[in-house]
Amino acid sequence: MARILIVDDDPDIIEAMRVVLENRGYDVDSALDGTKALERIGANRPDLIILDVMMTTPQEGFNLARQLKQDCQTAQIPILMLTAVKQKTGIDFKPEAGDQTWLPVEGYLDKPVRPDVLIQKVEALLHKG
Amino acid sequence: MEEILQSPSMAKRAMWLVQLRWVAIGALVVATFVSRRFLGVKLASEQLYYLAGGLLVYNAALYGLLRWLTRSRAEPPSKAIGRVISLQISGDLAILTTILHFSGGIENPFAFFFVFHMIIASILRSPAESYVQAALACLLFGAVVVLEYAEWIRHYPLEGFAGHGLYRDGVFVLGTLFVFCVTLFLVVYMTTSIAQQVRAQQADLELANRQLKEQDKLKNEYVLRVSHDVKGHLAAIQSCIDTVHDGLLGPLNDAQKDMIGRAHRRTAQALAFVTDLLRLTHMKIAGKVQISCFPVRAMVAKAIGAVRDRAEAKSIGLSAEISPSLDIICGEQLLLEETLENLLFNAVRYTPAGGKVRLEVFDQGQEVVINVMDTGIGIPWDEMPHIFEEFYRASNARAVDREGTGLGLSFAKQVVERHGGRISVQNNQGGGCTFTIVLPKGADRGTGRT
């Protein structure tokens, strides 16, 4: 079964998502920040990364996403970003328009994510890849 | 020279003086003509007409100078305009002196028109300069009457008005001149004192206004920070409850299901509230909208699509009409779509089953008008003025639906006003109400007010 890495600085969010995903049979790994995320990716390559947009600094999620997409080892791993799409993040990007050059991720979801919505999105991204 | 008025209003004042002078020139010509022709006062009318001609040229030159100084500049150079005002006042003193010289000198009561120049100087310029202008007026007028008295220059009598020879009466000349000068200095003293008080008050008000804005900004940042933090916790709580609520951790008995369902609902409400508050506060802090032009049809389809399921569930007829002449609309797309969704969502929520909700978008000159009409519960007339206030919910809305943050319409109002538009509501005659948004068409109209 596919392996999913959750990167979020909120352990409770990680646990809740872990329950939802493991319930569907996915293998779930997690990291609380960008550095640990890179370690986990190096140690055990995931098939999908769920990435929180704001971690220790507001930019950390964005930076990690870009870094991963620039590295040919990790560029193929789809990223599902957790962000308040409908809210202004204070940063000018238009996720709905698929601003791939600015932020190269494959999907977006607003927190909190309903379990059924999360499963649906994860499955769509895994099958696309 | 202290900056007394802000430069845009100073430029306006300077132009106002030019306009007043046009009137004064006209009045000079008419007064000369009437005095000579109808009142039988023998005036040196030829010289006075020449003077009027010279004045026309002088005033036109000032007009040109001011236009040049203020042309295509948002912030006209205040020092230069200040100097133009000083020049105008001094020039006017010289001109009035010349006019008086040709029309009787000390015998002409129009001499007291110098008071007007003193008032203008005291209001528009600094006290020091106003006293200098008063001294200049005394000097100029004093020189003319003294020279006329000494017969070093010619005296043009006002035959038919004043007793001949008064200008040669030393006591009369000195006495009048004395009162004249005292009057000018007193006028400057009084007017500058009042003007300074007004200026000090104005400065206080401006300071207070700045402080209020600063505090409002701090408050918004505070609200943003708190609601952002609370939202993080609520999102985590909601995610955890979801796993239990959805039975992912094993089946629940009915009592457990009921309890966790309550917790689930309340968390969702709190989350909706905090999310709305965050959005509204973001909007207030952001200050300006990012305007682009996009198809009206897409916006309408998206907003209608967002509420279709809810409307169908209540058997509410949902319709939309866009006037054919309208293709694109300019604004911040996400915000406008959300605002429209908000209004439609409200319309569906407060319309009883079987009712109708209708969206209209049409062209009106330089504006786009958006109407959201429903056959719902309407708004009590005495609550109308409060409907766009933050946290306000109409009494009948609260009775229909306990949920609702009271922030949706405040958000809509913020969005519309940031776009330079306006939003209003009125009850329909047959029941229900209509929300109307009017947006300026141009893409350049978005305001960056903070």
mmCIF file of N, CA, C and O in Angstrom, chain B residues 21 24-25 27-28 31-32 43 47-48 51-52 54-55 58 87-120 133-134 136-145 148 156 158 180 184:
data_model
loop_
_atom_site.group_PDB
_atom_site.id
_atom_site.type_symbol
_atom_site.label_atom_id
_atom_site.label_comp_id
_atom_site.label_asym_id
_atom_site.label_seq_id
_atom_site.Cartn_x
_atom_site.Cartn_y
_atom_site.Cartn_z
ATOM 1 N N ARG B 21 -10.493 88.270 -7.420
ATOM 2 C CA ARG B 21 -9.958 89.444 -8.108
ATOM 3 C C ARG B 21 -10.712 89.714 -9.406
ATOM 4 O O ARG B 21 -10.926 90.860 -9.765
ATOM 5 N N ALA B 24 -13.545 91.630 -8.346
ATOM 6 C CA ALA B 24 -13.148 92.977 -7.931
ATOM 7 C C ALA B 24 -12.897 93.874 -9.149
ATOM 8 O O ALA B 24 -13.271 95.057 -9.147
ATOM 9 N N ILE B 25 -12.288 93.307 -10.188
ATOM 10 C CA ILE B 25 -12.011 94.097 -11.395
ATOM 11 C C ILE B 25 -13.327 94.543 -12.037
ATOM 12 O O ILE B 25 -13.518 95.707 -12.390
ATOM 13 N N ALA B 27 -16.137 94.863 -10.498
ATOM 14 C CA ALA B 27 -16.758 95.835 -9.600
ATOM 15 C C ALA B 27 -16.130 97.216 -9.781
ATOM 16 O O ALA B 27 -16.828 98.249 -9.755
ATOM 17 N N LEU B 28 -14.813 97.264 -10.004
ATOM 18 C CA LEU B 28 -14.111 98.541 -10.207
ATOM 19 C C LEU B 28 -14.654 99.252 -11.442
ATOM 20 O O LEU B 28 -14.958 100.454 -11.406
ATOM 21 N N ALA B 31 -18.325 100.287 -10.765
ATOM 22 C CA ALA B 31 -18.401 101.391 -9.802
ATOM 23 C C ALA B 31 -17.941 102.701 -10.445
ATOM 24 O O ALA B 31 -18.570 103.755 -10.247
ATOM 25 N N THR B 32 -16.879 102.649 -11.241
ATOM 26 C CA THR B 32 -16.381 103.848 -11.911
ATOM 27 C C THR B 32 -17.438 104.403 -12.864
ATOM 28 O O THR B 32 -17.751 105.598 -12.869
ATOM 29 N N LEU B 43 -14.882 111.398 -11.578
ATOM 30 C CA LEU B 43 -13.755 110.499 -11.315
ATOM 31 C C LEU B 43 -12.736 110.610 -12.438
ATOM 32 O O LEU B 43 -13.085 110.960 -13.556
ATOM 33 N N GLN B 47 -8.039 106.861 -16.166
ATOM 34 C CA GLN B 47 -6.949 106.166 -15.461
ATOM 35 C C GLN B 47 -7.461 104.894 -14.791
ATOM 36 O O GLN B 47 -6.782 103.876 -14.787
ATOM 37 N N LEU B 48 -8.692 105.011 -14.225
ATOM 38 C CA LEU B 48 -9.230 103.839 -13.537
ATOM 39 C C LEU B 48 -9.500 102.702 -14.512
ATOM 40 O O LEU B 48 -9.259 101.525 -14.196
ATOM 41 N N LEU B 51 -6.275 101.132 -15.307
ATOM 42 C CA LEU B 51 -5.885 100.281 -14.167
ATOM 43 C C LEU B 51 -6.596 98.927 -14.221
ATOM 44 O O LEU B 51 -5.985 97.878 -14.003
ATOM 45 N N ALA B 52 -7.894 98.999 -14.551
ATOM 46 C CA ALA B 52 -8.661 97.745 -14.640
ATOM 47 C C ALA B 52 -8.059 96.849 -15.714
ATOM 48 O O ALA B 52 -7.927 95.625 -15.521
ATOM 49 N N GLY B 54 -4.928 96.843 -16.733
ATOM 50 C CA GLY B 54 -3.663 96.308 -16.202
ATOM 51 C C GLY B 54 -3.919 95.160 -15.240
ATOM 52 O O GLY B 54 -3.215 94.147 -15.245
ATOM 53 N N LEU B 55 -4.965 95.339 -14.437
ATOM 54 C CA LEU B 55 -5.320 94.298 -13.454
ATOM 55 C C LEU B 55 -5.709 92.983 -14.120
ATOM 56 O O LEU B 55 -5.390 91.902 -13.625
ATOM 57 N N TYR B 58 -2.563 91.303 -15.042
ATOM 58 C CA TYR B 58 -1.904 90.822 -13.816
ATOM 59 C C TYR B 58 -2.585 89.560 -13.285
ATOM 60 O O TYR B 58 -1.945 88.560 -12.962
ATOM 61 N N LEU B 87 2.670 87.185 -2.586
ATOM 62 C CA LEU B 87 2.847 88.121 -3.699
ATOM 63 C C LEU B 87 1.512 88.752 -4.077
ATOM 64 O O LEU B 87 1.408 89.960 -4.288
ATOM 65 N N GLN B 88 0.466 87.915 -4.108
ATOM 66 C CA GLN B 88 -0.863 88.429 -4.462
ATOM 67 C C GLN B 88 -1.320 89.466 -3.451
ATOM 68 O O GLN B 88 -1.845 90.515 -3.826
ATOM 69 N N ILE B 89 -1.112 89.170 -2.171
ATOM 70 C CA ILE B 89 -1.587 90.102 -1.134
ATOM 71 C C ILE B 89 -0.831 91.429 -1.245
ATOM 72 O O ILE B 89 -1.444 92.506 -1.292
ATOM 73 N N SER B 90 0.509 91.359 -1.339
ATOM 74 C CA SER B 90 1.294 92.599 -1.459
ATOM 75 C C SER B 90 0.920 93.356 -2.728
ATOM 76 O O SER B 90 0.773 94.584 -2.725
ATOM 77 N N GLY B 91 0.770 92.613 -3.815
ATOM 78 C CA GLY B 91 0.395 93.230 -5.095
ATOM 79 C C GLY B 91 -0.949 93.931 -4.983
ATOM 80 O O GLY B 91 -1.111 95.068 -5.453
ATOM 81 N N ASP B 92 -1.888 93.280 -4.310
ATOM 82 C CA ASP B 92 -3.221 93.871 -4.156
ATOM 83 C C ASP B 92 -3.178 95.149 -3.328
ATOM 84 O O ASP B 92 -3.935 96.093 -3.575
ATOM 85 N N LEU B 93 -2.287 95.182 -2.324
ATOM 86 C CA LEU B 93 -2.152 96.393 -1.503
ATOM 87 C C LEU B 93 -1.691 97.544 -2.384
ATOM 88 O O LEU B 93 -2.224 98.667 -2.317
ATOM 89 N N ALA B 94 -0.709 97.267 -3.255
ATOM 90 C CA ALA B 94 -0.188 98.298 -4.153
ATOM 91 C C ALA B 94 -1.266 98.760 -5.124
ATOM 92 O O ALA B 94 -1.437 99.959 -5.387
ATOM 93 N N ILE B 95 -2.043 97.773 -5.622
ATOM 94 C CA ILE B 95 -3.078 98.107 -6.607
ATOM 95 C C ILE B 95 -4.177 98.951 -5.967
ATOM 96 O O ILE B 95 -4.604 99.973 -6.513
ATOM 97 N N LEU B 96 -4.612 98.519 -4.765
ATOM 98 C CA LEU B 96 -5.670 99.279 -4.092
ATOM 99 C C LEU B 96 -5.186 100.702 -3.803
ATOM 100 O O LEU B 96 -5.934 101.678 -3.970
ATOM 101 N N THR B 97 -3.916 100.820 -3.405
ATOM 102 C CA THR B 97 -3.347 102.151 -3.155
ATOM 103 C C THR B 97 -3.411 103.008 -4.427
ATOM 104 O O THR B 97 -3.813 104.188 -4.378
ATOM 105 N N THR B 98 -3.051 102.397 -5.553
ATOM 106 C CA THR B 98 -3.065 103.143 -6.821
ATOM 107 C C THR B 98 -4.485 103.570 -7.177
ATOM 108 O O THR B 98 -4.740 104.714 -7.575
ATOM 109 N N ILE B 99 -5.433 102.626 -7.017
ATOM 110 C CA ILE B 99 -6.835 102.962 -7.315
ATOM 111 C C ILE B 99 -7.284 104.128 -6.434
ATOM 112 O O ILE B 99 -7.907 105.092 -6.905
ATOM 113 N N LEU B 100 -6.930 104.055 -5.149
ATOM 114 C CA LEU B 100 -7.331 105.121 -4.214
ATOM 115 C C LEU B 100 -6.700 106.458 -4.612
ATOM 116 O O LEU B 100 -7.349 107.503 -4.524
ATOM 117 N N HIS B 101 -5.439 106.373 -5.072
ATOM 118 C CA HIS B 101 -4.772 107.603 -5.496
ATOM 119 C C HIS B 101 -5.553 108.286 -6.619
ATOM 120 O O HIS B 101 -5.727 109.497 -6.617
ATOM 121 N N PHE B 102 -6.041 107.490 -7.568
ATOM 122 C CA PHE B 102 -6.780 108.060 -8.701
ATOM 123 C C PHE B 102 -8.227 108.362 -8.364
ATOM 124 O O PHE B 102 -8.976 108.835 -9.211
ATOM 125 N N SER B 103 -8.653 108.060 -7.145
ATOM 126 C CA SER B 103 -10.064 108.310 -6.823
ATOM 127 C C SER B 103 -10.210 108.999 -5.462
ATOM 128 O O SER B 103 -11.006 108.600 -4.640
ATOM 129 N N GLY B 104 -9.400 109.986 -5.234
ATOM 130 C CA GLY B 104 -9.629 110.839 -4.071
ATOM 131 C C GLY B 104 -8.697 110.638 -2.899
ATOM 132 O O GLY B 104 -8.749 111.382 -1.924
ATOM 133 N N GLY B 105 -7.843 109.610 -2.937
ATOM 134 C CA GLY B 105 -6.888 109.399 -1.840
ATOM 135 C C GLY B 105 -7.581 109.249 -0.507
ATOM 136 O O GLY B 105 -8.482 108.428 -0.342
ATOM 137 N N ILE B 106 -7.170 110.075 0.440
ATOM 138 C CA ILE B 106 -7.679 109.991 1.819
ATOM 139 C C ILE B 106 -9.182 110.247 1.892
ATOM 140 O O ILE B 106 -9.856 109.844 2.839
ATOM 141 N N GLU B 107 -9.728 110.894 0.842
ATOM 142 C CA GLU B 107 -11.163 111.228 0.865
ATOM 143 C C GLU B 107 -12.045 110.051 0.448
ATOM 144 O O GLU B 107 -13.268 110.127 0.524
ATOM 145 N N ASN B 108 -11.403 108.978 -0.050
ATOM 146 C CA ASN B 108 -12.192 107.842 -0.531
ATOM 147 C C ASN B 108 -12.361 106.789 0.570
ATOM 148 O O ASN B 108 -11.395 106.193 1.027
ATOM 149 N N PRO B 109 -13.612 106.567 1.020
ATOM 150 C CA PRO B 109 -13.823 105.618 2.130
ATOM 151 C C PRO B 109 -13.506 104.164 1.761
ATOM 152 O O PRO B 109 -13.419 103.305 2.631
ATOM 153 N N PHE B 110 -13.327 103.898 0.466
ATOM 154 C CA PHE B 110 -12.943 102.528 0.084
ATOM 155 C C PHE B 110 -11.577 102.141 0.652
ATOM 156 O O PHE B 110 -11.158 100.994 0.576
ATOM 157 N N ALA B 111 -10.868 103.133 1.230
ATOM 158 C CA ALA B 111 -9.577 102.851 1.860
ATOM 159 C C ALA B 111 -9.699 101.716 2.888
ATOM 160 O O ALA B 111 -8.760 100.947 3.081
ATOM 161 N N PHE B 112 -10.895 101.613 3.493
ATOM 162 C CA PHE B 112 -11.037 100.588 4.526
ATOM 163 C C PHE B 112 -11.152 99.170 3.948
ATOM 164 O O PHE B 112 -11.206 98.197 4.681
ATOM 165 N N PHE B 113 -11.139 99.085 2.620
ATOM 166 C CA PHE B 113 -11.103 97.752 1.991
ATOM 167 C C PHE B 113 -9.790 97.016 2.297
ATOM 168 O O PHE B 113 -9.688 95.823 2.126
ATOM 169 N N PHE B 114 -8.785 97.776 2.763
ATOM 170 C CA PHE B 114 -7.521 97.134 3.155
ATOM 171 C C PHE B 114 -7.751 96.082 4.247
ATOM 172 O O PHE B 114 -6.961 95.154 4.393
ATOM 173 N N VAL B 115 -8.825 96.268 5.005
ATOM 174 C CA VAL B 115 -9.147 95.314 6.071
ATOM 175 C C VAL B 115 -9.282 93.898 5.515
ATOM 176 O O VAL B 115 -8.821 92.921 6.108
ATOM 177 N N PHE B 116 -9.900 93.787 4.328
ATOM 178 C CA PHE B 116 -10.085 92.449 3.726
ATOM 179 C C PHE B 116 -8.743 91.764 3.486
ATOM 180 O O PHE B 116 -8.574 90.586 3.738
ATOM 181 N N HIS B 117 -7.789 92.556 2.980
ATOM 182 C CA HIS B 117 -6.472 91.975 2.697
ATOM 183 C C HIS B 117 -5.811 91.495 3.989
ATOM 184 O O HIS B 117 -5.124 90.481 4.011
ATOM 185 N N MET B 118 -6.031 92.249 5.067
ATOM 186 C CA MET B 118 -5.442 91.854 6.349
ATOM 187 C C MET B 118 -6.047 90.537 6.843
ATOM 188 O O MET B 118 -5.346 89.668 7.352
ATOM 189 N N ILE B 119 -7.368 90.423 6.652
ATOM 190 C CA ILE B 119 -8.028 89.182 7.103
ATOM 191 C C ILE B 119 -7.492 87.993 6.310
ATOM 192 O O ILE B 119 -7.141 86.953 6.871
ATOM 193 N N ILE B 120 -7.400 88.182 4.989
ATOM 194 C CA ILE B 120 -6.917 87.084 4.135
ATOM 195 C C ILE B 120 -5.487 86.693 4.523
ATOM 196 O O ILE B 120 -5.168 85.511 4.683
ATOM 197 N N GLN B 133 2.507 92.718 6.207
ATOM 198 C CA GLN B 133 1.563 93.197 5.180
ATOM 199 C C GLN B 133 0.793 94.422 5.698
ATOM 200 O O GLN B 133 0.537 95.357 4.946
ATOM 201 N N ALA B 134 0.444 94.431 6.997
ATOM 202 C CA ALA B 134 -0.255 95.582 7.583
ATOM 203 C C ALA B 134 0.643 96.817 7.514
ATOM 204 O O ALA B 134 0.194 97.920 7.157
ATOM 205 N N LEU B 136 3.058 97.306 5.427
ATOM 206 C CA LEU B 136 3.192 97.702 4.024
ATOM 207 C C LEU B 136 1.985 98.529 3.579
ATOM 208 O O LEU B 136 2.130 99.561 2.903
ATOM 209 N N ALA B 137 0.768 98.081 4.007
ATOM 210 C CA ALA B 137 -0.447 98.814 3.651
ATOM 211 C C ALA B 137 -0.396 100.229 4.210
ATOM 212 O O ALA B 137 -0.698 101.209 3.503
ATOM 213 N N CYS B 138 0.013 100.380 5.484
ATOM 214 C CA CYS B 138 0.115 101.701 6.112
ATOM 215 C C CYS B 138 1.124 102.563 5.360
ATOM 216 O O CYS B 138 0.884 103.752 5.105
ATOM 217 N N LEU B 139 2.227 101.923 5.028
ATOM 218 C CA LEU B 139 3.308 102.649 4.355
ATOM 219 C C LEU B 139 2.857 103.155 2.984
ATOM 220 O O LEU B 139 3.020 104.336 2.646
ATOM 221 N N LEU B 140 2.264 102.267 2.201
ATOM 222 C CA LEU B 140 1.854 102.619 0.837
ATOM 223 C C LEU B 140 0.778 103.701 0.860
ATOM 224 O O LEU B 140 0.903 104.748 0.226
ATOM 225 N N PHE B 141 -0.278 103.419 1.631
ATOM 226 C CA PHE B 141 -1.387 104.372 1.662
ATOM 227 C C PHE B 141 -0.936 105.679 2.315
ATOM 228 O O PHE B 141 -1.258 106.777 1.842
ATOM 229 N N GLY B 142 -0.137 105.543 3.408
ATOM 230 C CA GLY B 142 0.396 106.734 4.091
ATOM 231 C C GLY B 142 1.222 107.578 3.134
ATOM 232 O O GLY B 142 1.077 108.820 3.089
ATOM 233 N N ALA B 143 2.078 106.926 2.333
ATOM 234 C CA ALA B 143 2.933 107.648 1.398
ATOM 235 C C ALA B 143 2.076 108.436 0.424
ATOM 236 O O ALA B 143 2.329 109.626 0.172
ATOM 237 N N VAL B 144 1.025 107.796 -0.122
ATOM 238 C CA VAL B 144 0.172 108.467 -1.109
ATOM 239 C C VAL B 144 -0.498 109.695 -0.491
ATOM 240 O O VAL B 144 -0.448 110.800 -1.057
ATOM 241 N N VAL B 145 -1.101 109.518 0.691
ATOM 242 C CA VAL B 145 -1.839 110.666 1.250
ATOM 243 C C VAL B 145 -0.889 111.781 1.693
ATOM 244 O O VAL B 145 -1.188 112.968 1.516
ATOM 245 N N GLU B 148 0.292 113.498 -1.453
ATOM 246 C CA GLU B 148 -0.803 114.338 -1.983
ATOM 247 C C GLU B 148 -0.942 115.588 -1.122
ATOM 248 O O GLU B 148 -1.118 116.694 -1.628
ATOM 249 N N TYR B 156 -6.354 113.556 -7.175
ATOM 250 C CA TYR B 156 -7.526 113.429 -8.057
ATOM 251 C C TYR B 156 -8.759 113.511 -7.178
ATOM 252 O O TYR B 156 -9.087 112.558 -6.466
ATOM 253 N N LEU B 158 -12.584 113.701 -5.640
ATOM 254 C CA LEU B 158 -13.857 113.004 -5.864
ATOM 255 C C LEU B 158 -14.948 114.054 -5.878
ATOM 256 O O LEU B 158 -15.756 114.138 -4.950
ATOM 257 N N PHE B 180 -6.746 104.460 10.610
ATOM 258 C CA PHE B 180 -6.608 103.465 9.541
ATOM 259 C C PHE B 180 -5.577 102.402 9.928
ATOM 260 O O PHE B 180 -5.842 101.192 9.891
ATOM 261 N N LEU B 184 -5.982 98.370 10.918
ATOM 262 C CA LEU B 184 -5.330 97.248 10.223
ATOM 263 C C LEU B 184 -4.597 96.339 11.207
ATOM 264 O O LEU B 184 -4.731 95.122 11.164
#
